[in-house]
Amino acid sequence: MIKRTITAIIGGAVFIGLMLIGGGFFQILIALLVITAMNELFKMHKLQLMSFEGILSTMAALCLALPIGRYFFGMGVEGSILLFMLCLFAMLTAMVFSRGSYSFEDIGFPFLSAFYVGMGFQSLLLARESGLAVVFLALFIVWSTDIGAYFVGKSIGKRKLIPDVSPNKTVEGSVGGIFSAVVVTIIMFIFYKNELPQIGFVKLILFTIVFSIVGQIGDLVESSIKRHYGVKDSGKLLPGHGGVLDRFDNLIFVFPVMHLLGLF
């Protein structure tokens, strides 16, 4: 518990500090997180990141996550998508010259991984560019959901949510997490109403419920991936917490949905 707490304090301070600074410093952090997350997925799949497909798919994830298209081609998000596609085309071209040793199915894992990681962190960067309020809203929703689900599940949880994927999660804990997120959002609305997205109180609460559920789905998705590969944690970068994917699995799902619903 002490190791977990120390890691949370140091890791949280670094992340929030660079997020507050923003700009290139935060983009460098995002790039490091993307590379680490891709490495975690490749290790689980028993592949080397420093391989042809590993390098190309990591480049693809970075092209999605970072505003590279804006820097080099003067384009917006579509530039990132086009660069992602170029990396995919390079992989498909390699398949042609592999004499059957590399198939279309073999390309699926690297680039699904790149899309999963790249889109999540791209949305995080876009949210930061729109302002700090929406980022903190997402963080507090996810954190309060996790905390509420843990304590409610531990106290009164009886019915398993999806035991085949995550045996410790309960229906009561899930509902408790949603309730906690709503309470935190109401507190934020009371004290920071003008900084939050101006969508009205009722809509904000409805969106909070959606984001809390989506965050839990993101957590379950990552649990499903780990269970498939027979690992407890996605990595060992964060003592007591696991890897990057263990810490950002909720946010990788929440930020794209926030973007889809027009919060930034």
Short mmCIF file of C-alpha atoms in Angstrom, two decimals:
data_model
loop_
_atom_site.label_atom_id
_atom_site.label_comp_id
_atom_site.label_asym_id
_atom_site.label_seq_id
_atom_site.Cartn_x
_atom_site.Cartn_y
_atom_site.Cartn_z
CA MET A 1 0.00 0.00 0.00
CA ILE A 2 2.88 2.39 0.82
CA LYS A 3 4.53 1.68 -2.53
CA ARG A 4 1.21 2.22 -4.31
CA THR A 5 0.61 5.51 -2.51
CA ILE A 6 4.11 6.85 -3.22
CA THR A 7 3.79 5.92 -6.91
CA ALA A 8 0.38 7.60 -7.11
CA ILE A 9 1.72 10.83 -5.55
CA ILE A 10 4.84 11.04 -7.71
CA GLY A 11 3.17 9.86 -10.92
CA GLY A 12 0.15 12.10 -10.38
CA ALA A 13 2.35 15.11 -9.66
CA VAL A 14 4.39 14.59 -12.85
CA PHE A 15 1.31 14.05 -15.02
CA ILE A 16 -0.71 16.95 -13.61
CA GLY A 17 2.32 19.24 -13.54
CA LEU A 18 3.13 18.68 -17.21
CA MET A 19 -0.56 18.84 -18.09
CA LEU A 20 -0.80 22.27 -16.43
CA ILE A 21 2.25 23.44 -18.37
CA GLY A 22 0.82 22.01 -21.59
CA GLY A 23 2.40 22.60 -24.98
CA GLY A 24 5.49 20.68 -26.04
CA PHE A 25 6.26 19.36 -22.54
CA PHE A 26 2.89 17.64 -22.29
CA GLN A 27 3.21 16.32 -25.84
CA ILE A 28 6.57 14.75 -24.96
CA LEU A 29 4.92 13.04 -21.98
CA ILE A 30 2.10 11.77 -24.21
CA ALA A 31 4.65 10.43 -26.71
CA LEU A 32 6.42 8.51 -23.92
CA LEU A 33 3.11 7.14 -22.66
CA VAL A 34 2.14 6.01 -26.17
CA ILE A 35 5.46 4.22 -26.72
CA THR A 36 5.23 2.55 -23.30
CA ALA A 37 1.62 1.47 -23.85
CA MET A 38 2.51 -0.02 -27.24
CA ASN A 39 5.44 -1.84 -25.67
CA GLU A 40 3.12 -3.30 -23.02
CA LEU A 41 0.72 -4.62 -25.66
CA PHE A 42 3.55 -6.11 -27.72
CA LYS A 43 5.07 -7.81 -24.69
CA MET A 44 1.72 -9.37 -23.82
CA HIS A 45 1.46 -10.62 -27.41
CA LYS A 46 5.02 -12.02 -27.23
CA LEU A 47 6.30 -9.65 -29.93
CA GLN A 48 9.24 -7.28 -29.89
CA LEU A 49 8.54 -3.56 -30.15
CA MET A 50 11.89 -3.15 -31.95
CA SER A 51 10.66 -5.17 -34.91
CA PHE A 52 9.39 -4.06 -38.29
CA GLU A 53 5.73 -4.21 -37.29
CA GLY A 54 6.48 -2.87 -33.81
CA ILE A 55 8.27 0.23 -35.10
CA LEU A 56 5.70 0.93 -37.81
CA SER A 57 2.68 0.47 -35.54
CA THR A 58 4.28 2.63 -32.81
CA MET A 59 4.92 5.32 -35.43
CA ALA A 60 1.27 4.98 -36.44
CA ALA A 61 0.12 5.40 -32.83
CA LEU A 62 2.34 8.48 -32.44
CA CYS A 63 1.00 9.92 -35.69
CA LEU A 64 -2.53 9.61 -34.30
CA ALA A 65 -1.77 10.83 -30.79
CA LEU A 66 0.43 13.82 -31.61
CA PRO A 67 -0.35 16.77 -33.92
CA ILE A 68 2.38 15.71 -36.34
CA GLY A 69 0.18 16.40 -39.35
CA ARG A 70 -0.33 19.96 -38.13
CA TYR A 71 3.40 20.54 -37.68
CA PHE A 72 4.60 19.16 -41.00
CA PHE A 73 1.62 19.48 -43.35
CA GLY A 74 -0.44 22.30 -41.90
CA MET A 75 -3.40 19.97 -41.43
CA GLY A 76 -5.58 19.17 -38.43
CA VAL A 77 -6.72 15.82 -37.12
CA GLU A 78 -7.17 14.55 -40.68
CA GLY A 79 -3.41 14.91 -41.18
CA SER A 80 -2.80 12.54 -38.27
CA ILE A 81 -5.22 10.02 -39.74
CA LEU A 82 -3.54 10.20 -43.14
CA LEU A 83 -0.12 9.61 -41.59
CA PHE A 84 -1.57 6.67 -39.69
CA MET A 85 -2.84 5.29 -42.99
CA LEU A 86 0.59 5.69 -44.60
CA CYS A 87 2.09 3.51 -41.87
CA LEU A 88 -0.64 0.95 -42.47
CA PHE A 89 0.00 1.04 -46.22
CA ALA A 90 3.70 0.42 -45.57
CA MET A 91 2.80 -2.67 -43.54
CA LEU A 92 0.44 -3.90 -46.26
CA THR A 93 3.14 -3.37 -48.85
CA ALA A 94 5.58 -5.42 -46.79
CA MET A 95 3.01 -8.22 -46.81
CA VAL A 96 3.20 -8.29 -50.61
CA PHE A 97 6.95 -8.93 -50.58
CA SER A 98 6.98 -11.35 -47.64
CA ARG A 99 6.32 -14.39 -49.87
CA GLY A 100 3.45 -15.48 -47.64
CA SER A 101 5.34 -15.33 -44.34
CA TYR A 102 3.38 -12.26 -43.25
CA SER A 103 -0.40 -12.25 -43.71
CA PHE A 104 -3.24 -9.77 -43.56
CA GLU A 105 -4.24 -11.22 -40.19
CA ASP A 106 -0.73 -10.65 -38.82
CA ILE A 107 -1.18 -6.93 -39.47
CA GLY A 108 -4.36 -6.81 -37.42
CA PHE A 109 -2.85 -6.85 -33.93
CA PRO A 110 -0.17 -4.14 -34.43
CA PHE A 111 -2.52 -1.65 -36.02
CA LEU A 112 -5.52 -2.33 -33.83
CA SER A 113 -3.14 -1.67 -30.93
CA ALA A 114 -1.95 1.55 -32.59
CA PHE A 115 -5.52 2.73 -33.16
CA TYR A 116 -6.60 1.86 -29.60
CA VAL A 117 -3.67 3.66 -28.00
CA GLY A 118 -3.32 6.49 -30.53
CA MET A 119 -6.96 7.60 -30.57
CA GLY A 120 -7.22 7.60 -26.80
CA PHE A 121 -4.19 9.83 -26.28
CA GLN A 122 -5.09 12.00 -29.26
CA SER A 123 -8.38 12.85 -27.58
CA LEU A 124 -6.55 13.60 -24.33
CA LEU A 125 -4.30 16.11 -26.13
CA LEU A 126 -7.26 17.68 -27.93
CA ALA A 127 -9.06 18.03 -24.59
CA ARG A 128 -6.01 19.73 -23.06
CA GLU A 129 -5.83 22.16 -26.00
CA SER A 130 -9.45 23.11 -25.42
CA GLY A 131 -8.78 23.95 -21.76
CA LEU A 132 -8.01 22.43 -18.40
CA ALA A 133 -11.59 22.26 -17.12
CA VAL A 134 -12.73 19.43 -19.39
CA VAL A 135 -9.57 17.42 -18.62
CA PHE A 136 -10.06 17.76 -14.88
CA LEU A 137 -13.74 16.88 -15.32
CA ALA A 138 -12.75 13.61 -17.00
CA LEU A 139 -10.03 12.89 -14.42
CA PHE A 140 -12.35 13.48 -11.47
CA ILE A 141 -15.12 11.39 -13.02
CA VAL A 142 -12.74 8.48 -13.61
CA TRP A 143 -11.00 8.76 -10.24
CA SER A 144 -14.23 9.10 -8.27
CA THR A 145 -15.72 6.16 -10.19
CA ASP A 146 -12.73 3.99 -9.28
CA ILE A 147 -12.74 5.05 -5.62
CA GLY A 148 -16.51 4.74 -5.24
CA ALA A 149 -16.61 1.36 -6.97
CA TYR A 150 -13.80 0.04 -4.77
CA PHE A 151 -15.26 1.07 -1.42
CA VAL A 152 -18.89 0.29 -2.23
CA GLY A 153 -17.93 -3.05 -3.78
CA LYS A 154 -15.78 -3.95 -0.80
CA SER A 155 -18.49 -2.96 1.68
CA ILE A 156 -21.70 -4.30 0.20
CA GLY A 157 -20.78 -5.88 -3.13
CA LYS A 158 -22.34 -9.31 -3.62
CA ARG A 159 -23.39 -9.75 -7.25
CA LYS A 160 -20.47 -10.19 -9.63
CA LEU A 161 -20.47 -7.81 -12.58
CA ILE A 162 -18.61 -9.88 -15.20
CA PRO A 163 -16.69 -12.57 -13.26
CA ASP A 164 -15.13 -14.13 -16.38
CA VAL A 165 -13.35 -10.85 -17.10
CA SER A 166 -12.85 -9.22 -13.69
CA PRO A 167 -13.86 -11.45 -10.77
CA ASN A 168 -13.52 -8.74 -8.11
CA LYS A 169 -15.90 -6.22 -9.68
CA THR A 170 -19.51 -6.18 -8.49
CA VAL A 171 -22.77 -4.66 -9.69
CA GLU A 172 -23.07 -2.74 -6.42
CA GLY A 173 -19.55 -1.39 -6.85
CA SER A 174 -20.29 -0.30 -10.41
CA VAL A 175 -23.42 1.58 -9.33
CA GLY A 176 -21.52 3.06 -6.39
CA GLY A 177 -18.85 4.31 -8.78
CA ILE A 178 -21.44 6.03 -10.96
CA PHE A 179 -23.04 7.62 -7.90
CA SER A 180 -19.65 8.86 -6.66
CA ALA A 181 -18.90 10.40 -10.06
CA VAL A 182 -22.25 12.22 -10.05
CA VAL A 183 -21.61 13.58 -6.55
CA VAL A 184 -18.16 14.86 -7.56
CA THR A 185 -19.58 16.48 -10.70
CA ILE A 186 -22.27 18.24 -8.66
CA ILE A 187 -19.57 19.60 -6.31
CA MET A 188 -17.55 20.81 -9.32
CA PHE A 189 -20.66 22.43 -10.77
CA ILE A 190 -21.36 24.28 -7.51
CA PHE A 191 -17.85 25.69 -7.16
CA TYR A 192 -16.59 25.86 -10.76
CA LYS A 193 -19.74 26.28 -12.82
CA ASN A 194 -18.28 28.90 -15.15
CA GLU A 195 -15.18 26.82 -15.95
CA LEU A 196 -17.09 23.65 -16.87
CA PRO A 197 -18.57 23.06 -20.35
CA GLN A 198 -21.70 25.21 -20.66
CA ILE A 199 -24.17 22.45 -21.43
CA GLY A 200 -26.59 22.84 -18.54
CA PHE A 201 -26.80 20.98 -15.25
CA VAL A 202 -29.09 18.12 -16.32
CA LYS A 203 -27.07 17.36 -19.45
CA LEU A 204 -23.83 17.50 -17.45
CA ILE A 205 -25.14 14.92 -14.98
CA LEU A 206 -26.38 12.66 -17.80
CA PHE A 207 -23.00 12.93 -19.51
CA THR A 208 -21.27 12.14 -16.21
CA ILE A 209 -23.24 8.90 -15.94
CA VAL A 210 -22.27 8.04 -19.53
CA PHE A 211 -18.59 8.81 -18.92
CA SER A 212 -18.54 6.82 -15.69
CA ILE A 213 -20.02 3.80 -17.48
CA VAL A 214 -17.68 4.22 -20.46
CA GLY A 215 -14.69 4.45 -18.13
CA GLN A 216 -15.70 1.21 -16.46
CA ILE A 217 -16.05 -0.42 -19.88
CA GLY A 218 -12.53 0.77 -20.73
CA ASP A 219 -11.27 -0.85 -17.54
CA LEU A 220 -13.07 -4.10 -18.37
CA VAL A 221 -11.70 -4.08 -21.92
CA GLU A 222 -8.15 -3.90 -20.60
CA SER A 223 -8.93 -6.60 -18.04
CA SER A 224 -10.19 -8.76 -20.89
CA ILE A 225 -6.96 -8.19 -22.83
CA LYS A 226 -4.83 -9.13 -19.81
CA ARG A 227 -6.93 -12.21 -19.08
CA HIS A 228 -6.55 -13.30 -22.71
CA TYR A 229 -2.77 -13.10 -22.40
CA GLY A 230 -2.68 -14.51 -18.88
CA VAL A 231 -1.04 -11.52 -17.17
CA LYS A 232 -1.96 -9.68 -13.99
CA ASP A 233 -0.73 -6.23 -15.03
CA SER A 234 -0.04 -4.70 -18.42
CA GLY A 235 3.44 -3.67 -17.28
CA LYS A 236 5.69 -2.88 -14.32
CA LEU A 237 6.49 0.79 -14.91
CA LEU A 238 4.40 2.01 -11.96
CA PRO A 239 5.11 0.02 -8.76
CA GLY A 240 1.87 -1.00 -7.10
CA HIS A 241 -0.17 0.16 -10.11
CA GLY A 242 1.10 -1.91 -13.03
CA GLY A 243 1.66 -0.33 -16.40
CA VAL A 244 0.52 2.67 -18.41
CA LEU A 245 -2.51 0.82 -19.76
CA ASP A 246 -3.52 -0.13 -16.21
CA ARG A 247 -3.68 3.57 -15.32
CA PHE A 248 -5.08 5.02 -18.54
CA ASP A 249 -7.49 2.29 -19.69
CA ASN A 250 -10.53 4.29 -18.47
CA LEU A 251 -9.35 7.58 -19.97
CA ILE A 252 -8.52 5.98 -23.33
CA PHE A 253 -12.26 5.30 -23.63
CA VAL A 254 -13.63 8.41 -21.90
CA PHE A 255 -11.86 11.17 -23.82
CA PRO A 256 -12.94 10.03 -27.33
CA VAL A 257 -16.55 9.79 -26.13
CA MET A 258 -16.32 13.26 -24.59
CA HIS A 259 -15.03 14.51 -27.95
CA LEU A 260 -17.84 12.71 -29.79
CA LEU A 261 -20.43 14.37 -27.54
CA GLY A 262 -18.96 17.80 -28.23
CA LEU A 263 -17.40 18.71 -24.88
CA PHE A 264 -14.26 19.83 -26.69
#
